């Protein structure tokens, strides 16, 4: 059971069925109440019509014996102002819901005397307050509900009470009833139809919802199966099917494929990184091992300077790889406030041919990482410059802009993005000792991105390369 309702389809079906069930119950109750109210109103109208017909005869002076008190339409009682039953329909055996439960006429007593019958005090008070002229019928009608037994048949009735002022008998109240069998029958029929129809309708709603949700969720199941297959095969080149529905599921599939593509690119980049790092480490390690093996066999041939140089190269390469790994892991830079102009002057200090023209520009970030970025840019510029490197720092809007320009050969436009890739060297003939491992510019761009900035390369005024670093200014 728990597994069944763990399904989105089952929960959607149950939810839709419950909502429809509540709506049907509310609508059914409203229909039954409205039907009952309308039928009661019709019965009341019929009873009032009968009461006023008899009241009209009384107002015209018709004696009790000549009144038409037919019980086909319902029982009729005539009660005087003292509560005495003076006339009644034939074959009436029992009655309730009127001012008296008597079914046989009584000798009329003195006006205003209370006979002790079940008089309705509220109705009597209402009738007494209504001022009528002889032969006049009261405008107000009161309604009650009760039952009556006529010739052995008992039914529920809606009674209407009408007051009439007669010329000879004084004030009388006419009670006429209309049967409620039609109301009971109609309500009972409607209730039976609802009890039978509602479950069938709920079954149809549940079935349709189940089928519709199954059809709607079919692409989701296809996506799930494909993702499971990708996980099992570890083949990130596969993609999930994208339905042509242009809805949320189609967007989910599209986003999933974009995520898979990004993951594939990241994994491939990691693989290339590991392969390139292994290749770069192999050369200095092999050189260092060779020197140590030669030194072990012939100590007098030990090239100590070469061994130290290879060790330093290994140290620098290990530091670069560690920094790249930290950047790839999403390490957040510190929020220290730094003057980019002061950093530029410190990085250029002691370097020949490097000039600095800088205005104060405060940024936030990691001092160590930004120093590494500037060092890499200056090392790259000095390696390619003929004689001079120009460093500038200025403000542009809400950005601090640092430029490093050289007077070398520059970077071809087609290669201006490729030089920021890891382990890329444009000069294939350049020695590893002079050119490094090809990680400096990649590290510089990653550091810039981690600090919310950009690093681009273009043409310098002197014809060489111009690297521009743009960082957000520190908030005041």
Coordinates of C-alpha atoms in Angstrom, one line a residue:
X1 CA 0.0 0.0 0.0
X2 CA 2.8 2.4 0.9
X3 CA 4.6 1.6 -2.4
X4 CA 1.3 2.2 -4.3
X5 CA 0.7 5.6 -2.9
X6 CA 4.4 6.5 -3.3
X7 CA 3.5 6.8 -7.0
X8 CA 2.8 10.2 -8.4
X9 CA 0.1 8.7 -10.6
X10 CA -1.6 7.1 -7.6
X11 CA -1.4 10.3 -5.5
X12 CA -2.7 12.4 -8.4
X13 CA -5.6 10.0 -8.9
X14 CA -6.5 9.9 -5.2
X15 CA -6.3 13.7 -5.0
X16 CA -8.5 14.3 -8.1
X17 CA -11.0 11.7 -6.8
X18 CA -11.2 13.3 -3.4
X19 CA -11.7 16.7 -4.8
X20 CA -14.4 15.6 -7.1
X21 CA -16.1 13.6 -4.3
X22 CA -16.1 16.7 -2.0
X23 CA -17.5 18.8 -4.9
X24 CA -20.2 16.2 -5.7
X25 CA -21.3 15.9 -2.0
X26 CA -21.5 19.7 -1.7
X27 CA -23.4 20.0 -5.0
X28 CA -25.7 17.1 -4.1
X29 CA -26.5 18.6 -0.7
X30 CA -27.2 22.0 -2.4
X31 CA -29.5 20.3 -5.0
X32 CA -31.4 18.4 -2.3
X33 CA -31.9 21.4 -0.2
X34 CA -33.0 23.5 -3.1
X35 CA -35.4 20.8 -4.3
X36 CA -36.9 20.4 -0.9
X37 CA -37.3 24.1 -0.5
X38 CA -39.0 24.5 -3.8
X39 CA -41.3 21.6 -3.2
X40 CA -42.2 22.9 0.3
X41 CA -42.9 26.2 -1.3
X42 CA -45.2 24.6 -3.9
X43 CA -47.0 22.7 -1.1
X44 CA -47.3 25.8 0.9
X45 CA -48.8 27.7 -2.1
X46 CA -51.3 24.9 -2.6
X47 CA -52.3 24.9 1.0
X48 CA -52.7 28.6 1.1
X49 CA -54.8 28.5 -2.0
X50 CA -57.1 26.0 -0.4
X51 CA -57.3 27.9 2.9
X52 CA -58.1 31.2 1.2
X53 CA -60.9 29.5 -0.9
X54 CA -62.6 28.3 2.3
X55 CA -61.9 31.7 3.9
X56 CA -63.6 33.4 1.0
X57 CA -66.7 31.3 1.4
X58 CA -66.8 32.1 5.2
X59 CA -66.4 35.8 4.4
X60 CA -69.4 35.6 2.1
X61 CA -71.5 34.2 5.0
X62 CA -71.6 30.6 3.9
X63 CA -72.8 28.3 6.8
X64 CA -70.4 25.6 8.1
X65 CA -72.7 22.9 6.7
X66 CA -72.5 24.2 3.2
X67 CA -68.7 24.6 3.0
X68 CA -66.8 22.5 0.6
X69 CA -64.2 20.8 2.9
X70 CA -63.1 18.1 0.5
X71 CA -60.1 16.0 1.8
X72 CA -58.9 15.1 -1.7
X73 CA -56.5 18.1 -1.7
X74 CA -55.8 17.9 2.1
X75 CA -57.5 18.2 5.5
X76 CA -59.1 21.5 6.5
X77 CA -59.9 22.8 10.0
X78 CA -61.8 25.9 11.0
X79 CA -61.1 27.2 14.5
X80 CA -62.8 30.2 16.1
X81 CA -60.9 32.9 18.1
X82 CA -61.4 30.9 21.3
X83 CA -59.5 27.8 19.9
X84 CA -62.7 25.8 19.3
X85 CA -62.9 23.5 16.3
X86 CA -66.1 24.5 14.5
X87 CA -65.7 22.7 11.2
X88 CA -63.4 20.0 9.8
X89 CA -63.0 17.8 6.7
X90 CA -64.8 14.5 6.7
X91 CA -62.9 11.2 7.3
X92 CA -60.2 13.0 9.3
X93 CA -59.0 10.6 12.0
X94 CA -55.8 12.3 13.4
X95 CA -54.0 15.6 12.8
X96 CA -50.9 17.4 14.2
X97 CA -49.2 20.7 13.4
X98 CA -52.2 23.0 13.7
X99 CA -53.6 24.8 16.7
X100 CA -55.7 21.9 17.7
X101 CA -55.5 18.1 17.4
X102 CA -59.2 17.6 17.5
X103 CA -60.9 16.0 14.5
X104 CA -64.6 16.5 15.5
X105 CA -66.4 19.9 15.6
X106 CA -67.2 21.2 19.1
X107 CA -70.1 23.3 20.3
X108 CA -68.9 26.9 20.2
X109 CA -68.4 28.5 23.6
X110 CA -68.3 32.0 24.7
X111 CA -66.1 34.3 22.7
X112 CA -62.5 34.4 23.9
X113 CA -62.8 31.3 26.2
X114 CA -59.8 29.0 26.0
X115 CA -60.9 25.3 25.6
X116 CA -57.6 23.9 26.8
X117 CA -56.9 22.5 23.3
X118 CA -53.3 22.6 21.8
X119 CA -53.6 26.2 20.7
X120 CA -50.7 28.0 19.0
X121 CA -50.2 31.0 21.2
X122 CA -48.0 32.7 18.7
X123 CA -50.4 32.3 15.8
X124 CA -53.4 33.5 18.0
X125 CA -51.4 36.6 19.1
X126 CA -50.6 37.3 15.5
X127 CA -54.2 36.9 14.4
X128 CA -55.4 39.1 17.3
X129 CA -53.1 41.9 16.3
X130 CA -54.4 41.9 12.7
X131 CA -57.4 44.3 12.4
X132 CA -60.1 43.1 10.0
X133 CA -63.5 44.3 8.9
X134 CA -66.4 41.9 8.7
X135 CA -66.1 39.9 5.4
X136 CA -62.4 40.7 5.2
X137 CA -59.6 38.0 4.8
X138 CA -56.2 38.5 6.5
X139 CA -53.3 39.2 4.2
X140 CA -50.7 37.3 6.2
X141 CA -50.4 33.5 6.1
X142 CA -48.5 31.4 8.5
X143 CA -47.1 27.9 7.7
X144 CA -46.5 24.8 9.8
X145 CA -45.7 21.2 9.1
X146 CA -47.4 18.2 10.6
X147 CA -49.2 15.0 9.7
X148 CA -52.8 13.8 9.3
X149 CA -54.6 10.5 9.0
X150 CA -57.5 10.4 6.6
X151 CA -59.5 7.3 6.1
X152 CA -56.6 5.2 7.5
X153 CA -53.9 6.8 5.4
X154 CA -51.2 8.8 7.2
X155 CA -49.2 11.4 5.4
X156 CA -47.1 14.5 6.2
X157 CA -48.6 17.9 5.3
X158 CA -47.8 21.5 4.9
X159 CA -50.4 23.6 6.7
X160 CA -51.4 27.2 5.9
X161 CA -53.3 29.3 8.4
X162 CA -55.5 32.2 7.1
X163 CA -57.6 34.5 9.3
X164 CA -61.1 35.7 8.2
X165 CA -63.5 38.1 9.8
X166 CA -67.1 36.7 9.2
X167 CA -70.3 38.7 9.5
X168 CA -72.0 36.2 11.9
X169 CA -69.3 33.9 13.5
X170 CA -66.7 36.5 14.2
X171 CA -63.0 35.9 13.6
X172 CA -62.1 32.4 12.4
X173 CA -58.9 30.8 11.4
X174 CA -58.8 28.3 8.5
X175 CA -56.1 25.6 8.4
X176 CA -55.7 23.8 5.1
X177 CA -53.0 21.2 4.4
X178 CA -51.2 20.1 1.2
X179 CA -49.6 16.7 1.1
X180 CA -45.8 16.5 1.1
X181 CA -45.7 13.1 -0.5
X182 CA -44.4 14.6 -3.8
X183 CA -41.6 16.4 -1.8
X184 CA -40.6 13.2 0.0
X185 CA -40.8 11.2 -3.2
X186 CA -38.7 13.7 -5.3
X187 CA -36.1 14.0 -2.6
X188 CA -35.9 10.3 -2.0
X189 CA -35.6 9.7 -5.8
X190 CA -32.9 12.4 -6.1
X191 CA -31.0 11.0 -3.1
X192 CA -31.1 7.4 -4.5
X193 CA -29.9 8.7 -7.9
X194 CA -27.0 10.4 -6.2
X195 CA -26.1 7.4 -4.1
X196 CA -26.0 5.3 -7.2
X197 CA -24.5 7.9 -9.6
X198 CA -21.8 9.4 -7.5
X199 CA -19.8 6.2 -7.0
X200 CA -20.0 5.5 -10.7
X201 CA -18.9 9.1 -11.5
X202 CA -16.0 8.9 -9.0
X203 CA -15.0 5.6 -10.6
X204 CA -14.9 7.3 -14.1
X205 CA -13.0 10.3 -12.7
X206 CA -10.4 8.0 -11.0
X207 CA -10.0 5.9 -14.2
X208 CA -9.6 8.9 -16.5
X209 CA -7.2 10.5 -14.1
X210 CA -5.2 7.3 -13.9
X211 CA -5.0 7.0 -17.7
X212 CA -4.2 10.7 -18.2
X213 CA -1.5 10.8 -15.6
X214 CA 0.0 7.6 -17.0
X215 CA 0.2 9.1 -20.4
X216 CA 1.5 12.4 -19.1
X217 CA 4.2 10.7 -17.0
X218 CA 5.3 8.2 -19.7
X219 CA 8.1 10.6 -20.9
X220 CA 9.3 10.9 -17.2
X221 CA 9.6 7.1 -17.0
X222 CA 11.6 7.1 -20.3
X223 CA 13.9 9.7 -18.8
X224 CA 14.3 7.7 -15.7
X225 CA 15.1 4.5 -17.6
X226 CA 17.7 6.3 -19.7
X227 CA 19.3 7.9 -16.7
X228 CA 19.5 4.5 -15.0
X229 CA 21.1 3.1 -18.1
X230 CA 23.6 6.0 -18.2
X231 CA 24.4 5.4 -14.6
X232 CA 25.0 1.7 -15.2
X233 CA 27.1 2.2 -18.3
X234 CA 28.9 5.4 -17.2
X235 CA 28.5 6.6 -20.8
X236 CA 28.0 10.3 -20.5
X237 CA 27.7 10.7 -24.3
X238 CA 24.1 9.3 -24.1
X239 CA 21.1 11.6 -23.8
X240 CA 17.6 11.2 -22.5
X241 CA 14.7 11.5 -25.0
X242 CA 13.1 14.9 -25.4
X243 CA 9.3 14.8 -26.0
X244 CA 7.8 17.2 -28.6
X245 CA 5.2 18.5 -26.1
X246 CA 6.9 21.9 -25.2
X247 CA 5.7 21.5 -21.6
X248 CA 7.4 21.1 -18.2
X249 CA 8.5 17.5 -18.9
X250 CA 10.1 18.6 -22.2
X251 CA 12.0 21.3 -20.4
X252 CA 13.0 18.8 -17.7
X253 CA 14.4 16.5 -20.4
X254 CA 16.2 19.5 -22.1
X255 CA 17.7 20.6 -18.8
X256 CA 18.8 17.0 -18.0
X257 CA 20.5 16.8 -21.4
X258 CA 22.3 20.1 -20.7
X259 CA 23.4 18.8 -17.3
X260 CA 24.7 15.6 -18.9
X261 CA 26.6 17.6 -21.6
X262 CA 28.1 19.8 -18.9
X263 CA 29.0 16.7 -16.8
X264 CA 30.5 15.1 -19.9
X265 CA 32.6 18.2 -20.6
X266 CA 33.7 18.4 -17.0
X267 CA 34.7 14.7 -16.9
X268 CA 36.5 15.0 -20.2
X269 CA 38.3 18.1 -19.0
X270 CA 39.3 16.3 -15.8
X271 CA 40.6 13.3 -17.8
X272 CA 42.6 15.6 -20.1
X273 CA 43.9 17.4 -17.0
X274 CA 45.1 14.2 -15.4
X275 CA 46.6 13.0 -18.6
X276 CA 48.4 16.3 -19.3
X277 CA 49.5 16.6 -15.7
X278 CA 51.0 13.1 -15.8
X279 CA 52.7 14.0 -19.1
X280 CA 54.2 17.2 -17.6
X281 CA 55.3 15.5 -14.5
X282 CA 56.9 12.6 -16.4
X283 CA 59.7 14.7 -17.9
X284 CA 61.2 16.4 -14.8
X285 CA 60.8 13.2 -12.8
X286 CA 62.5 11.2 -15.5
X287 CA 65.3 13.8 -15.7
X288 CA 65.8 13.9 -12.0
X289 CA 65.8 10.1 -11.8
X290 CA 68.4 9.9 -14.5
X291 CA 70.7 12.4 -12.7
X292 CA 70.3 10.6 -9.4
X293 CA 71.1 7.2 -11.0
X294 CA 74.2 8.6 -12.7
X295 CA 75.2 10.2 -9.5
X296 CA 74.8 6.9 -7.6
X297 CA 77.1 5.2 -10.1
X298 CA 79.5 8.1 -10.7
X299 CA 79.3 10.7 -7.9
X300 CA 81.8 12.9 -9.8
X301 CA 79.3 13.3 -12.6
X302 CA 76.4 14.6 -10.4
X303 CA 74.8 17.7 -12.0
X304 CA 73.6 19.3 -8.8
X305 CA 72.3 22.5 -10.5
X306 CA 70.3 20.5 -12.9
X307 CA 68.8 18.3 -10.1
X308 CA 67.8 21.5 -8.2
X309 CA 66.3 23.0 -11.3
X310 CA 64.2 19.9 -12.0
X311 CA 63.1 19.8 -8.3
X312 CA 62.1 23.5 -8.5
X313 CA 60.1 22.8 -11.7
X314 CA 58.3 19.9 -9.9
X315 CA 57.6 22.1 -7.0
X316 CA 56.1 24.9 -9.2
X317 CA 54.1 22.4 -11.2
X318 CA 52.7 20.7 -8.1
X319 CA 51.7 24.1 -6.7
X320 CA 50.0 25.0 -10.0
X321 CA 48.1 21.7 -10.0
X322 CA 47.1 22.1 -6.4
X323 CA 45.7 25.6 -7.0
X324 CA 43.8 24.5 -10.1
X325 CA 42.3 21.6 -8.1
X326 CA 41.2 24.1 -5.4
X327 CA 39.7 26.4 -8.0
X328 CA 37.9 23.5 -9.7
X329 CA 36.5 22.5 -6.3
X330 CA 34.8 25.9 -6.0
X331 CA 36.9 27.4 -3.2
X332 CA 35.6 30.8 -2.4
X333 CA 38.1 33.6 -2.2
X334 CA 38.5 35.6 1.0
X335 CA 36.7 39.0 1.3
X336 CA 39.8 41.1 2.2
X337 CA 39.9 44.6 0.8
X338 CA 43.0 45.1 -1.4
X339 CA 44.4 48.0 -3.4
X340 CA 45.0 46.6 -6.9
X341 CA 47.5 49.4 -7.7
X342 CA 49.6 48.4 -4.7
X343 CA 49.5 44.8 -5.7
X344 CA 50.6 45.7 -9.2
X345 CA 53.6 47.7 -7.9
X346 CA 54.6 44.9 -5.5
X347 CA 54.5 42.3 -8.3
X348 CA 56.5 44.5 -10.7
X349 CA 59.2 45.4 -8.1
X350 CA 62.6 44.1 -9.1
X351 CA 61.6 43.2 -12.7
X352 CA 63.6 44.9 -15.4
X353 CA 61.8 46.7 -18.2
X354 CA 58.5 46.8 -16.4
X355 CA 56.8 50.2 -15.8
X356 CA 53.7 50.7 -13.6
X357 CA 51.1 53.5 -14.0
X358 CA 48.3 53.0 -11.5
X359 CA 45.6 54.8 -9.7
X360 CA 44.1 53.5 -6.4
X361 CA 41.4 50.9 -7.0
X362 CA 40.2 48.8 -4.1
X363 CA 38.8 45.3 -4.8
X364 CA 37.9 42.4 -2.5
X365 CA 39.3 38.9 -2.7
X366 CA 42.2 36.6 -1.8
X367 CA 45.5 38.4 -1.7
X368 CA 47.5 35.2 -2.5
X369 CA 45.4 34.3 -5.5
X370 CA 45.5 37.9 -7.0
X371 CA 49.2 38.1 -6.4
X372 CA 49.5 34.7 -8.3
X373 CA 47.4 36.1 -11.1
X374 CA 49.6 39.2 -11.5
X375 CA 52.8 37.2 -11.3
X376 CA 51.6 34.9 -14.1
X377 CA 50.6 37.8 -16.3
X378 CA 54.0 39.5 -15.8
X379 CA 55.9 36.3 -16.3
X380 CA 54.0 35.7 -19.6
X381 CA 54.5 39.3 -20.7
X382 CA 58.2 39.3 -19.9
X383 CA 58.7 36.0 -21.7
X384 CA 57.3 37.4 -25.0
X385 CA 58.3 41.1 -24.7
X386 CA 61.3 42.4 -26.7
X387 CA 62.2 45.1 -24.2
X388 CA 59.3 46.6 -22.2
X389 CA 56.2 45.7 -20.3
X390 CA 53.7 48.3 -19.3
X391 CA 51.3 47.8 -16.4
X392 CA 48.3 50.1 -15.8
X393 CA 45.5 50.3 -13.2
X394 CA 42.4 52.5 -13.7
X395 CA 38.8 52.7 -12.8
X396 CA 35.9 52.3 -15.3
X397 CA 32.5 52.7 -13.7
X398 CA 32.1 50.1 -11.0
X399 CA 35.1 48.1 -12.3
X400 CA 38.9 48.2 -11.6
X401 CA 40.8 47.5 -14.9
X402 CA 44.4 46.2 -14.8
X403 CA 46.3 46.1 -18.1
X404 CA 49.5 44.2 -18.9
X405 CA 51.0 45.1 -22.3
X406 CA 54.2 44.0 -24.0
X407 CA 56.0 45.0 -27.2
X408 CA 56.4 41.4 -28.5
X409 CA 54.7 39.7 -31.4
X410 CA 51.3 39.6 -29.9
X411 CA 48.7 36.8 -29.9
X412 CA 47.0 35.8 -33.2
X413 CA 43.3 36.5 -33.1
X414 CA 42.4 32.9 -33.7
X415 CA 44.4 31.8 -30.6
X416 CA 43.2 34.4 -28.2
X417 CA 40.9 32.1 -26.4
X418 CA 42.9 28.9 -26.8
X419 CA 45.9 30.3 -24.8
X420 CA 43.7 30.2 -21.6
X421 CA 43.3 26.5 -21.9
X422 CA 45.3 24.3 -19.7
X423 CA 48.7 22.9 -20.9
X424 CA 48.5 25.0 -24.1
X425 CA 51.7 26.4 -25.7
X426 CA 51.5 28.3 -28.9
X427 CA 55.2 28.1 -29.6
X428 CA 55.7 24.3 -30.1
X429 CA 59.4 24.8 -30.6
X430 CA 59.9 26.6 -27.3
X431 CA 61.6 24.5 -24.7
X432 CA 59.8 23.4 -21.6
X433 CA 62.3 25.1 -19.5
X434 CA 61.6 28.5 -21.1
X435 CA 57.9 28.1 -21.7
X436 CA 56.7 26.4 -18.5
X437 CA 53.8 23.9 -18.4
X438 CA 51.1 26.1 -20.0
X439 CA 49.1 26.6 -16.8
X440 CA 49.9 30.2 -15.9
X441 CA 47.2 31.9 -18.1
X442 CA 44.6 29.1 -17.2
X443 CA 45.2 29.8 -13.6
X444 CA 45.0 33.6 -14.1
X445 CA 41.6 33.3 -15.8
X446 CA 40.2 30.9 -13.2
X447 CA 41.3 33.3 -10.4
X448 CA 39.6 36.2 -12.2
X449 CA 36.4 34.2 -12.6
X450 CA 36.4 33.2 -8.9
X451 CA 36.6 36.9 -8.0
X452 CA 33.7 37.9 -10.2
X453 CA 35.8 39.3 -13.0
X454 CA 37.1 38.6 -16.5
X455 CA 40.5 38.2 -18.2
X456 CA 40.8 38.9 -21.9
X457 CA 43.7 39.4 -24.4
X458 CA 43.9 41.8 -27.3
X459 CA 46.4 43.9 -29.2
X460 CA 48.6 46.3 -27.3
X461 CA 49.4 49.8 -28.7
X462 CA 53.1 48.8 -29.1
X463 CA 52.0 45.8 -31.3
X464 CA 52.3 43.1 -28.6
X465 CA 49.7 41.5 -26.4
X466 CA 47.4 43.4 -24.0
X467 CA 45.9 41.4 -21.2
X468 CA 43.1 43.2 -19.4
X469 CA 41.8 42.1 -16.0
X470 CA 38.4 43.5 -14.9
X471 CA 37.3 43.1 -11.3
X472 CA 34.3 44.6 -9.3
X473 CA 35.4 47.6 -7.1
X474 CA 35.0 47.0 -3.4
X475 CA 31.7 48.4 -2.0
X476 CA 32.0 51.5 0.1

